Amino acid sequence: MEILTISGGSGLFGEVRIPGAKNSVLPIMAASVLCRGTVTLTDVPHLSDVEASARILQSVGCKVLLENGRAVITPPEFPGSAVPEPLMRAMRSSLFYLAPLLARTGRADIYTPGGCRLGARPIDMHLSGLEKMGAHITEKDGGALEVTAPDGLAGADICLRFPSVGATETLLMAAAAARGETVLRGAAVEPEVTDLARFLQGAGADITGVGTRVLHIRGRELLMGTQHAVCPDRITAATVLCAVAGCGGEVLLTNTCNAHLAEVLRILRRAGCMVSASGDSSVALASSGALRAAGGWDTGVYPSFPTDAAPLMAAALLRAQGESRVTDTIFENRFACAEGFLRLGASVNVCGRTLHVHGMDLLNGADVEAPDLRGGAALVIAALQAQGSTRVMGAEHISRGYEDIAALLAPLGARITRSWGEPCGRGCRNAGTVL
Ligand code: UD1
């Protein structure tokens, strides 16, 4: 188990460069299978999910080099069709391999994926869209899926009942390599979907309507190798901003895309932070650390407030004066981090999909458990505001989405050490402290 030990109670001051987005790089790595020729990606974050994705690529025959923020991927002429079960289950994003393998080889043998436990996360829209394009799907025991397209995939007119990010990405990849034209209606417009579309266009795909809810895709049998810089991670940016907002301090973020942060910046301003954006790619925030409550707001699909940032913002508001409440409209179980907030002395309660936060003057360090990726990061933000020391157990959840959250926040003066071991009562057997 990975453990973060955090000494809280100080302000945060400094500058942070935001890395490339996890939610962009993962579908783009999978889409590389569609290309004939080498794909070079830059601004690739060094994450455990990226490593897991590289292992999947290798398991189907791709050559993969990951170093210094670059991924160089060379697909074979005849990729394999089957992804081994442990690799599939390691992360939900393994589902992104379904469409490229199916399009490239005519079949995909996969397992229903793992990932964060945010409530029911069905994949029906991915599957029904592929069926419309000619795929046959057989569900087997133990979550195995056998998907075939004996006659190849054909363009179709598909309407999504909800603008799912993942389903839009699956169907975009399938359509880019299908025969004929696909019209995808009700598509997601999250920046990461746009980034995937731009990557596919760079590889030669014919896509119009990028950034809108209706995509027209004319399929090509094979795409070319290409180079692509992954877009900045708006959730990592939100994490740093919320940490500084809650603790008090000043930060300059570089390599941002400020348009993607508009809703997060709006709530931070509402809570009393001073925010100034210079151009589109850097933003400065100053906070006295004595925030006011942000009232109520909802998460929603882009351009609304991002669900992934909801626990992070809640953590920033734990000591704000008054009551804040955030309702997550996307996932059922977004606020599993509330238990950890309570252990740190916060006054919070979850009612359905709404987290209520009653600001408290003081938080105190304690042992807490990261329930999921963003909930774990939210506990780090809370711990940085708490007096004394906090241990966040199960921090491997956090490493799925942050290169190294300790190193990310270290330039601001945050005191976080990473270690690996088994918690044993009050002590902890460390196996290799790295920071
Ligand atoms: C992606 C992001 C995740 C983010 C989420 C919403 C990645 C790797 N992950 O997840 O960080 O929180 O978008 O912005 O990009 N749904 C169905 N059937 C489907 C697919 C989805 O009912 O076939 C439902 C889900 O249960 C959920 C909602 O649609 O309630 C949104 O899911 P979706 O947009 O697909 O999120 P993910 O792609 O899983």
Coordinates of C-alpha atoms and ligand atoms in Angstrom, one line a residue:
M1 CA 0.0 0.0 0.0
E2 CA 1.2 3.5 -0.9
I3 CA 1.0 6.0 2.0
L4 CA 1.3 9.8 1.9
T5 CA 2.4 11.5 5.1
I6 CA 1.4 15.2 5.1
S7 CA 2.5 18.0 7.5
G8 CA -0.2 20.6 7.2
G9 CA -1.0 24.1 8.4
S10 CA 1.2 26.2 6.2
G11 CA 0.5 28.5 3.2
L12 CA 1.6 27.4 -0.3
F13 CA 3.6 29.8 -2.5
G14 CA 5.3 29.2 -5.9
E15 CA 4.9 28.1 -9.5
V16 CA 3.7 24.8 -11.1
R17 CA 3.8 23.6 -14.7
I18 CA 0.7 21.5 -15.4
P19 CA 1.4 18.2 -17.2
G20 CA -0.5 16.6 -20.0
A21 CA -4.0 15.3 -19.3
K22 CA -4.5 11.7 -18.1
N23 CA -8.0 11.6 -19.7
S24 CA -6.5 12.6 -23.1
V25 CA -3.4 10.5 -23.2
L26 CA -5.2 7.2 -22.4
P27 CA -7.7 7.2 -25.3
I28 CA -5.0 8.6 -27.6
M29 CA -2.6 5.8 -26.7
A30 CA -5.3 3.3 -27.5
A31 CA -6.1 5.1 -30.8
S32 CA -2.5 4.7 -31.9
V33 CA -3.3 1.0 -32.7
L34 CA -5.3 2.4 -35.7
C35 CA -2.2 4.0 -37.2
R36 CA 0.2 2.6 -39.7
G37 CA 3.5 4.1 -38.7
T38 CA 4.9 5.5 -35.5
V39 CA 3.0 7.8 -33.2
T40 CA 4.9 10.2 -31.1
L41 CA 3.1 11.8 -28.1
T42 CA 4.6 14.7 -26.1
D43 CA 3.6 16.1 -22.7
V44 CA 2.7 12.5 -21.6
P45 CA 2.3 12.4 -17.8
H46 CA 4.1 9.6 -16.0
L47 CA 1.2 7.8 -14.4
S48 CA 0.5 4.2 -13.4
D49 CA -2.5 4.3 -15.8
V50 CA -0.2 5.3 -18.6
E51 CA 2.1 2.4 -17.7
A52 CA -0.9 0.0 -17.7
S53 CA -1.9 1.3 -21.1
A54 CA 1.6 0.8 -22.4
R55 CA 1.5 -2.8 -21.2
I56 CA -1.8 -3.3 -23.1
L57 CA -0.2 -1.9 -26.2
Q58 CA 2.7 -4.3 -25.8
S59 CA 0.4 -7.2 -25.2
V60 CA -1.1 -6.7 -28.7
G61 CA 2.3 -6.4 -30.3
C62 CA 3.0 -2.6 -30.3
K63 CA 6.5 -1.3 -29.6
V64 CA 6.3 1.3 -26.9
L65 CA 8.9 3.6 -25.5
L66 CA 8.0 5.9 -22.6
E67 CA 10.6 8.4 -21.5
N68 CA 10.9 12.0 -20.5
G69 CA 7.3 12.9 -21.1
R70 CA 7.2 11.2 -24.5
A71 CA 5.5 8.1 -25.7
V72 CA 6.7 6.6 -29.0
I73 CA 4.3 3.8 -30.2
T74 CA 4.8 1.7 -33.2
P75 CA 1.9 -0.7 -34.0
P76 CA 2.6 -4.0 -35.7
E77 CA 1.2 -4.9 -39.1
F78 CA -1.0 -7.5 -37.5
P79 CA -1.9 -6.6 -33.9
G80 CA -3.3 -9.2 -31.6
S81 CA -7.0 -9.0 -30.6
A82 CA -7.0 -10.2 -27.0
V83 CA -6.1 -8.1 -23.9
P84 CA -5.2 -10.3 -20.9
E85 CA -7.7 -10.1 -18.0
P86 CA -5.4 -8.6 -15.3
L87 CA -4.4 -5.7 -17.7
M88 CA -8.1 -5.0 -18.6
R89 CA -9.1 -5.0 -15.0
A90 CA -6.3 -2.6 -13.8
M91 CA -8.1 0.5 -15.1
R92 CA -11.4 1.5 -16.7
S93 CA -9.6 3.1 -19.5
S94 CA -8.7 -0.3 -20.8
L95 CA -12.1 -0.2 -22.5
F96 CA -10.6 2.3 -25.0
Y97 CA -8.9 -0.7 -26.6
L98 CA -12.2 -2.3 -27.7
A99 CA -12.8 -0.1 -30.7
P100 CA -9.3 0.1 -32.1
L101 CA -8.7 -3.6 -31.9
L102 CA -12.1 -4.4 -33.4
A103 CA -11.5 -1.9 -36.2
R104 CA -8.0 -3.1 -36.9
T105 CA -8.4 -6.9 -36.5
G106 CA -12.1 -7.6 -36.8
R107 CA -12.4 -8.8 -33.3
A108 CA -11.6 -7.9 -29.7
D109 CA -11.5 -10.2 -26.7
I110 CA -11.6 -8.1 -23.6
Y111 CA -13.0 -8.1 -20.1
T112 CA -15.2 -5.5 -18.5
P113 CA -12.9 -2.9 -17.0
G114 CA -11.9 -1.8 -13.5
G115 CA -11.3 1.8 -12.3
C116 CA -12.7 4.1 -9.6
R117 CA -15.7 2.9 -7.6
L118 CA -17.9 5.9 -8.3
G119 CA -21.1 3.8 -8.5
A120 CA -22.6 1.9 -11.5
R121 CA -20.6 2.7 -14.6
P122 CA -22.3 0.8 -17.4
I123 CA -20.8 0.6 -20.9
D124 CA -24.1 0.0 -22.8
M125 CA -23.6 3.1 -25.0
H126 CA -20.2 1.9 -26.1
L127 CA -21.6 -1.5 -27.0
S128 CA -24.9 -0.4 -28.6
G129 CA -23.1 2.1 -30.8
L130 CA -20.6 -0.5 -32.0
E131 CA -23.5 -2.9 -32.7
K132 CA -25.1 -0.3 -35.0
M133 CA -21.8 -0.2 -36.8
G134 CA -21.9 -4.0 -37.4
A135 CA -20.3 -5.5 -34.3
H136 CA -21.5 -8.8 -32.7
I137 CA -21.1 -8.9 -29.0
T138 CA -21.2 -12.0 -26.8
E139 CA -21.0 -11.6 -23.1
K140 CA -19.3 -14.6 -21.4
D141 CA -18.9 -15.7 -17.8
G142 CA -16.7 -13.6 -15.5
G143 CA -17.1 -10.4 -17.4
A144 CA -15.4 -11.5 -20.6
L145 CA -16.6 -9.9 -23.9
E146 CA -16.1 -11.4 -27.3
V147 CA -16.7 -8.7 -29.9
T148 CA -16.4 -9.5 -33.6
A149 CA -17.0 -7.6 -36.8
P150 CA -16.6 -10.3 -39.5
D151 CA -17.5 -7.9 -42.3
G152 CA -15.7 -4.9 -40.8
L153 CA -17.3 -1.9 -39.2
A154 CA -19.6 0.3 -41.3
G155 CA -20.6 3.9 -40.7
A156 CA -24.0 4.5 -38.9
D157 CA -26.2 7.2 -37.6
I158 CA -25.9 7.0 -33.8
C159 CA -27.6 9.1 -31.2
L160 CA -26.3 8.9 -27.6
R161 CA -28.9 9.2 -24.9
F162 CA -26.3 11.0 -22.7
P163 CA -23.1 12.8 -23.8
S164 CA -20.8 10.1 -22.3
V165 CA -17.1 11.0 -22.6
G166 CA -16.0 7.4 -23.0
A167 CA -18.7 6.3 -25.4
T168 CA -18.1 9.3 -27.6
E169 CA -14.4 8.4 -27.7
T170 CA -15.0 4.7 -28.4
L171 CA -17.4 5.5 -31.3
L172 CA -15.1 8.3 -32.7
M173 CA -12.2 5.8 -32.9
A174 CA -14.4 3.1 -34.4
A175 CA -15.9 5.5 -37.0
A176 CA -12.5 6.9 -38.0
A177 CA -11.6 3.4 -39.3
A178 CA -15.0 2.2 -40.5
R179 CA -16.4 2.0 -44.0
G180 CA -18.5 5.1 -45.0
E181 CA -19.8 7.9 -42.9
T182 CA -20.9 8.0 -39.3
V183 CA -22.9 10.7 -37.7
L184 CA -22.6 10.8 -33.9
R185 CA -25.3 12.9 -32.3
G186 CA -25.4 13.9 -28.7
A187 CA -21.6 13.6 -28.4
A188 CA -19.6 14.8 -25.4
V189 CA -17.6 18.0 -25.9
E190 CA -15.1 17.6 -23.0
P191 CA -11.7 19.0 -24.0
E192 CA -10.2 15.5 -23.8
V193 CA -12.7 14.3 -26.5
T194 CA -11.6 17.3 -28.7
D195 CA -8.0 16.4 -28.1
L196 CA -8.6 12.8 -29.3
A197 CA -10.4 14.1 -32.4
R198 CA -7.5 16.4 -33.1
F199 CA -5.1 13.5 -32.8
L200 CA -7.2 11.4 -35.2
Q201 CA -7.3 14.3 -37.6
G202 CA -3.5 14.6 -37.4
A203 CA -3.3 10.9 -38.3
G204 CA -5.5 11.6 -41.4
A205 CA -9.0 11.0 -40.1
D206 CA -11.8 13.0 -41.7
I207 CA -13.9 14.5 -38.9
T208 CA -16.1 17.6 -38.9
G209 CA -18.0 19.2 -36.1
V210 CA -15.2 18.8 -33.5
G211 CA -16.1 20.6 -30.3
T212 CA -19.9 20.3 -31.1
R213 CA -22.5 17.8 -30.2
V214 CA -22.8 16.4 -33.7
L215 CA -19.7 14.8 -35.2
H216 CA -19.5 13.7 -38.9
I217 CA -16.8 11.1 -39.5
R218 CA -15.8 9.7 -42.8
G219 CA -13.9 6.5 -42.2
R220 CA -10.4 5.6 -43.5
E221 CA -9.2 2.0 -43.6
L222 CA -5.9 3.0 -42.0
L223 CA -4.6 6.1 -40.4
M224 CA -0.9 7.3 -40.5
G225 CA 1.7 7.8 -37.8
T226 CA 1.7 11.3 -36.4
Q227 CA 3.0 13.5 -33.6
H228 CA 0.7 15.1 -31.0
A229 CA 1.1 17.2 -27.9
V230 CA -1.3 16.1 -25.2
C231 CA -3.5 18.9 -23.9
P232 CA -2.9 20.2 -20.3
D233 CA -4.6 18.4 -17.4
R234 CA -7.5 20.7 -16.2
I235 CA -8.1 18.4 -13.2
T236 CA -4.5 18.6 -12.1
A237 CA -4.7 22.4 -12.5
A238 CA -7.9 22.4 -10.4
T239 CA -6.1 20.3 -7.7
V240 CA -3.3 22.8 -7.3
L241 CA -5.6 25.8 -7.4
C242 CA -7.9 24.2 -4.7
A243 CA -4.9 23.3 -2.5
V244 CA -3.6 26.9 -2.6
A245 CA -7.2 28.3 -2.1
G246 CA -7.8 26.2 1.0
C247 CA -4.3 26.6 2.6
G248 CA -3.8 30.3 1.6
G249 CA -0.9 31.4 -0.6
E250 CA -0.1 32.4 -4.1
V251 CA 0.5 30.3 -7.2
L252 CA 1.3 30.8 -10.8
L253 CA 0.2 27.9 -13.0
T254 CA 1.8 27.5 -16.5
N255 CA 0.9 25.2 -19.4
T256 CA -2.8 25.6 -18.6
C257 CA -5.7 26.0 -21.0
N258 CA -7.7 28.6 -19.1
A259 CA -10.9 28.2 -21.1
H260 CA -11.1 24.6 -19.7
L261 CA -10.9 26.0 -16.2
A262 CA -13.6 28.6 -16.4
E263 CA -16.2 27.0 -14.0
V264 CA -13.5 26.0 -11.4
L265 CA -12.2 29.6 -11.5
R266 CA -15.7 31.0 -11.1
I267 CA -16.3 29.0 -7.9
L268 CA -12.9 29.9 -6.5
R269 CA -13.6 33.6 -7.2
R270 CA -17.0 33.2 -5.5
A271 CA -15.2 31.9 -2.4
G272 CA -13.0 35.0 -2.3
C273 CA -9.8 34.0 -4.2
M274 CA -8.1 36.5 -6.5
V275 CA -7.7 34.9 -9.9
S276 CA -5.9 36.5 -12.9
A277 CA -5.4 34.8 -16.1
S278 CA -2.7 36.0 -18.4
G279 CA -3.4 34.9 -22.0
D280 CA -4.9 31.4 -22.3
S281 CA -2.0 29.4 -20.9
S282 CA -1.2 30.6 -17.5
V283 CA -3.2 31.6 -14.4
A284 CA -2.4 33.1 -11.1
L285 CA -4.4 32.6 -7.9
A286 CA -4.0 34.3 -4.5
S287 CA -5.9 33.3 -1.4
S288 CA -5.9 34.6 2.2
G289 CA -6.8 31.1 3.4
A290 CA -9.9 32.6 5.0
L291 CA -12.4 31.7 2.3
R292 CA -16.2 32.4 2.4
A293 CA -18.6 29.6 1.5
A294 CA -19.4 29.1 -2.1
G295 CA -23.2 28.4 -1.8
G296 CA -24.6 25.6 -3.9
W297 CA -23.6 24.4 -7.3
D298 CA -23.9 21.3 -9.5
T299 CA -21.5 19.4 -11.6
G300 CA -22.4 18.6 -15.2
V301 CA -21.0 17.8 -18.6
Y302 CA -18.6 20.3 -20.1
P303 CA -18.7 23.3 -20.1
S304 CA -20.3 22.9 -16.6
F305 CA -18.3 22.3 -13.5
P306 CA -16.4 19.0 -13.8
T307 CA -17.4 16.1 -11.6
D308 CA -13.7 15.2 -11.1
A309 CA -13.1 18.6 -9.5
A310 CA -16.1 18.4 -7.0
P311 CA -14.3 16.7 -4.2
L312 CA -11.2 18.9 -4.7
M313 CA -13.3 22.1 -4.4
A314 CA -15.2 20.7 -1.4
A315 CA -11.8 20.1 0.3
A316 CA -10.8 23.7 -0.4
L317 CA -14.0 24.9 1.3
L318 CA -13.8 22.8 4.5
R319 CA -12.6 25.9 6.5
A320 CA -14.6 28.5 4.6
Q321 CA -17.1 30.6 6.6
G322 CA -20.6 29.4 6.1
E323 CA -22.2 26.5 4.1
S324 CA -21.3 25.2 0.7
R325 CA -23.0 22.3 -1.1
V326 CA -22.1 20.6 -4.3
T327 CA -24.3 18.1 -6.1
D328 CA -22.8 15.6 -8.5
T329 CA -25.1 14.9 -11.4
I330 CA -22.8 12.4 -13.2
F331 CA -21.8 9.7 -10.7
E332 CA -23.7 8.2 -7.7
N333 CA -20.9 7.9 -5.3
R334 CA -18.6 10.9 -5.9
F335 CA -18.2 11.9 -2.3
A336 CA -16.8 8.8 -0.6
C337 CA -14.0 11.1 0.6
A338 CA -16.5 12.6 3.1
E339 CA -15.5 9.9 5.7
G340 CA -11.9 11.1 5.6
F341 CA -13.0 14.8 5.8
L342 CA -14.9 13.9 9.0
R343 CA -11.8 12.2 10.5
L344 CA -9.8 15.4 10.0
G345 CA -12.5 17.2 12.0
A346 CA -14.5 18.7 9.1
S347 CA -18.2 19.1 9.3
V348 CA -19.7 17.5 6.2
N349 CA -22.6 15.2 5.3
V350 CA -23.6 13.4 2.2
C351 CA -27.3 13.5 1.3
G352 CA -28.0 11.5 -1.9
R353 CA -25.6 13.0 -4.5
T354 CA -25.0 16.2 -2.5
L355 CA -22.1 17.0 -0.3
H356 CA -22.9 19.6 2.4
V357 CA -19.9 21.4 3.9
H358 CA -20.2 23.5 7.0
G359 CA -17.0 25.5 7.4
M360 CA -14.9 24.8 10.5
D361 CA -12.1 26.9 11.9
L362 CA -9.7 24.1 12.5
L363 CA -8.8 20.7 11.0
N364 CA -6.6 18.2 12.7
G365 CA -4.3 15.6 11.2
A366 CA -5.4 11.9 11.3
D367 CA -5.1 8.6 9.5
V368 CA -7.4 8.5 6.5
E369 CA -8.1 6.2 3.5
A370 CA -8.1 7.4 -0.1
P371 CA -11.4 5.9 -1.5
D372 CA -10.7 6.7 -5.1
L373 CA -8.5 8.9 -7.3
R374 CA -10.0 12.4 -6.9
G375 CA -11.4 11.6 -3.4
G376 CA -7.8 10.7 -2.4
A377 CA -6.5 14.0 -3.9
A378 CA -9.2 15.9 -2.0
L379 CA -7.9 14.3 1.3
V380 CA -4.4 15.6 0.5
I381 CA -5.9 19.1 0.0
A382 CA -7.7 18.8 3.4
A383 CA -4.6 17.4 5.1
L384 CA -2.5 20.3 3.9
Q385 CA -4.9 22.6 5.8
A386 CA -4.9 20.5 9.0
Q387 CA -2.7 21.1 12.0
G388 CA -0.2 18.3 12.5
S389 CA 0.4 15.2 10.5
T390 CA -2.0 13.2 8.4
R391 CA -1.4 9.8 6.7
V392 CA -3.4 9.1 3.6
M393 CA -3.5 5.3 3.1
G394 CA -4.3 3.6 -0.2
A395 CA -2.5 6.4 -2.1
E396 CA -2.0 4.2 -5.1
H397 CA -5.5 5.4 -6.2
I398 CA -4.0 8.9 -6.4
S399 CA -1.0 7.7 -8.5
R400 CA -3.4 6.6 -11.2
G401 CA -4.0 10.2 -12.0
Y402 CA -1.1 12.3 -10.7
E403 CA 2.5 11.8 -11.7
D404 CA 3.6 12.3 -8.1
I405 CA 1.3 14.5 -6.1
A406 CA 4.1 15.1 -3.5
A407 CA 6.4 16.4 -6.3
L408 CA 3.6 18.3 -7.9
L409 CA 3.0 20.3 -4.7
A410 CA 6.6 20.4 -3.4
P411 CA 7.5 23.6 -5.4
L412 CA 4.8 25.4 -3.3
G413 CA 6.4 24.3 -0.1
A414 CA 3.9 21.4 0.6
R415 CA 5.5 18.9 2.9
I416 CA 4.4 15.4 1.7
T417 CA 6.4 12.2 1.8
R418 CA 5.5 9.0 -0.1
S419 CA 6.2 5.6 1.4
W420 CA 5.1 2.0 0.8
G421 CA 4.2 -0.4 3.6
E422 CA 1.5 -1.9 5.6
P423 CA -0.2 0.2 8.2
C424 CA 0.1 -1.5 11.6
G425 CA -1.8 0.4 14.3
R426 CA -0.1 3.6 15.1
G427 CA 3.2 2.8 13.4
C428 CA 4.0 2.0 9.8
R429 CA 6.5 -0.4 8.3
N430 CA 8.1 1.6 5.5
A431 CA 9.5 0.0 2.4
G432 CA 11.3 2.7 0.5
T433 CA 10.5 6.4 1.3
V434 CA 11.2 8.3 -1.9
L435 CA 10.7 11.9 -0.9
Ligands
UD1_1 C1 -14.7 10.1 -18.1 C2 -13.4 10.5 -17.3 C3 -13.7 10.7 -15.9 C4 -14.8 11.7 -15.7 C5 -16.0 11.4 -16.6 C6 -17.1 12.5 -16.6 C7 -11.7 9.3 -18.6 C8 -10.7 8.2 -18.6 N1 -12.5 9.4 -17.5 O1 -15.2 8.9 -17.6 O2 -12.6 11.1 -15.2 O3 -15.3 11.8 -14.4 O4 -15.6 11.2 -18.0 O5 -16.5 13.7 -17.1 O6 -11.8 10.1 -19.5 N2 -22.7 5.9 -18.8 C9 -23.7 5.0 -19.1 N3 -23.5 4.1 -20.2 C10 -22.3 4.1 -20.9 C11 -21.3 5.1 -20.5 C12 -21.6 6.0 -19.5 O7 -24.8 4.9 -18.5 O8 -22.2 3.3 -21.8 C13 -23.0 6.8 -17.7 C14 -22.0 6.6 -16.5 O9 -22.5 5.6 -15.6 C15 -22.0 8.0 -15.9 C16 -22.2 8.9 -17.0 O10 -22.7 8.1 -18.1 O11 -23.1 8.1 -15.0 C17 -21.0 9.6 -17.5 O12 -20.0 8.7 -17.8 P1 -18.9 9.0 -18.9 O13 -19.0 10.4 -19.4 O14 -18.9 7.9 -19.9 O15 -17.6 8.9 -18.1 P2 -16.3 8.1 -18.3 O16 -16.0 8.1 -19.8 O17 -16.4 6.8 -17.6

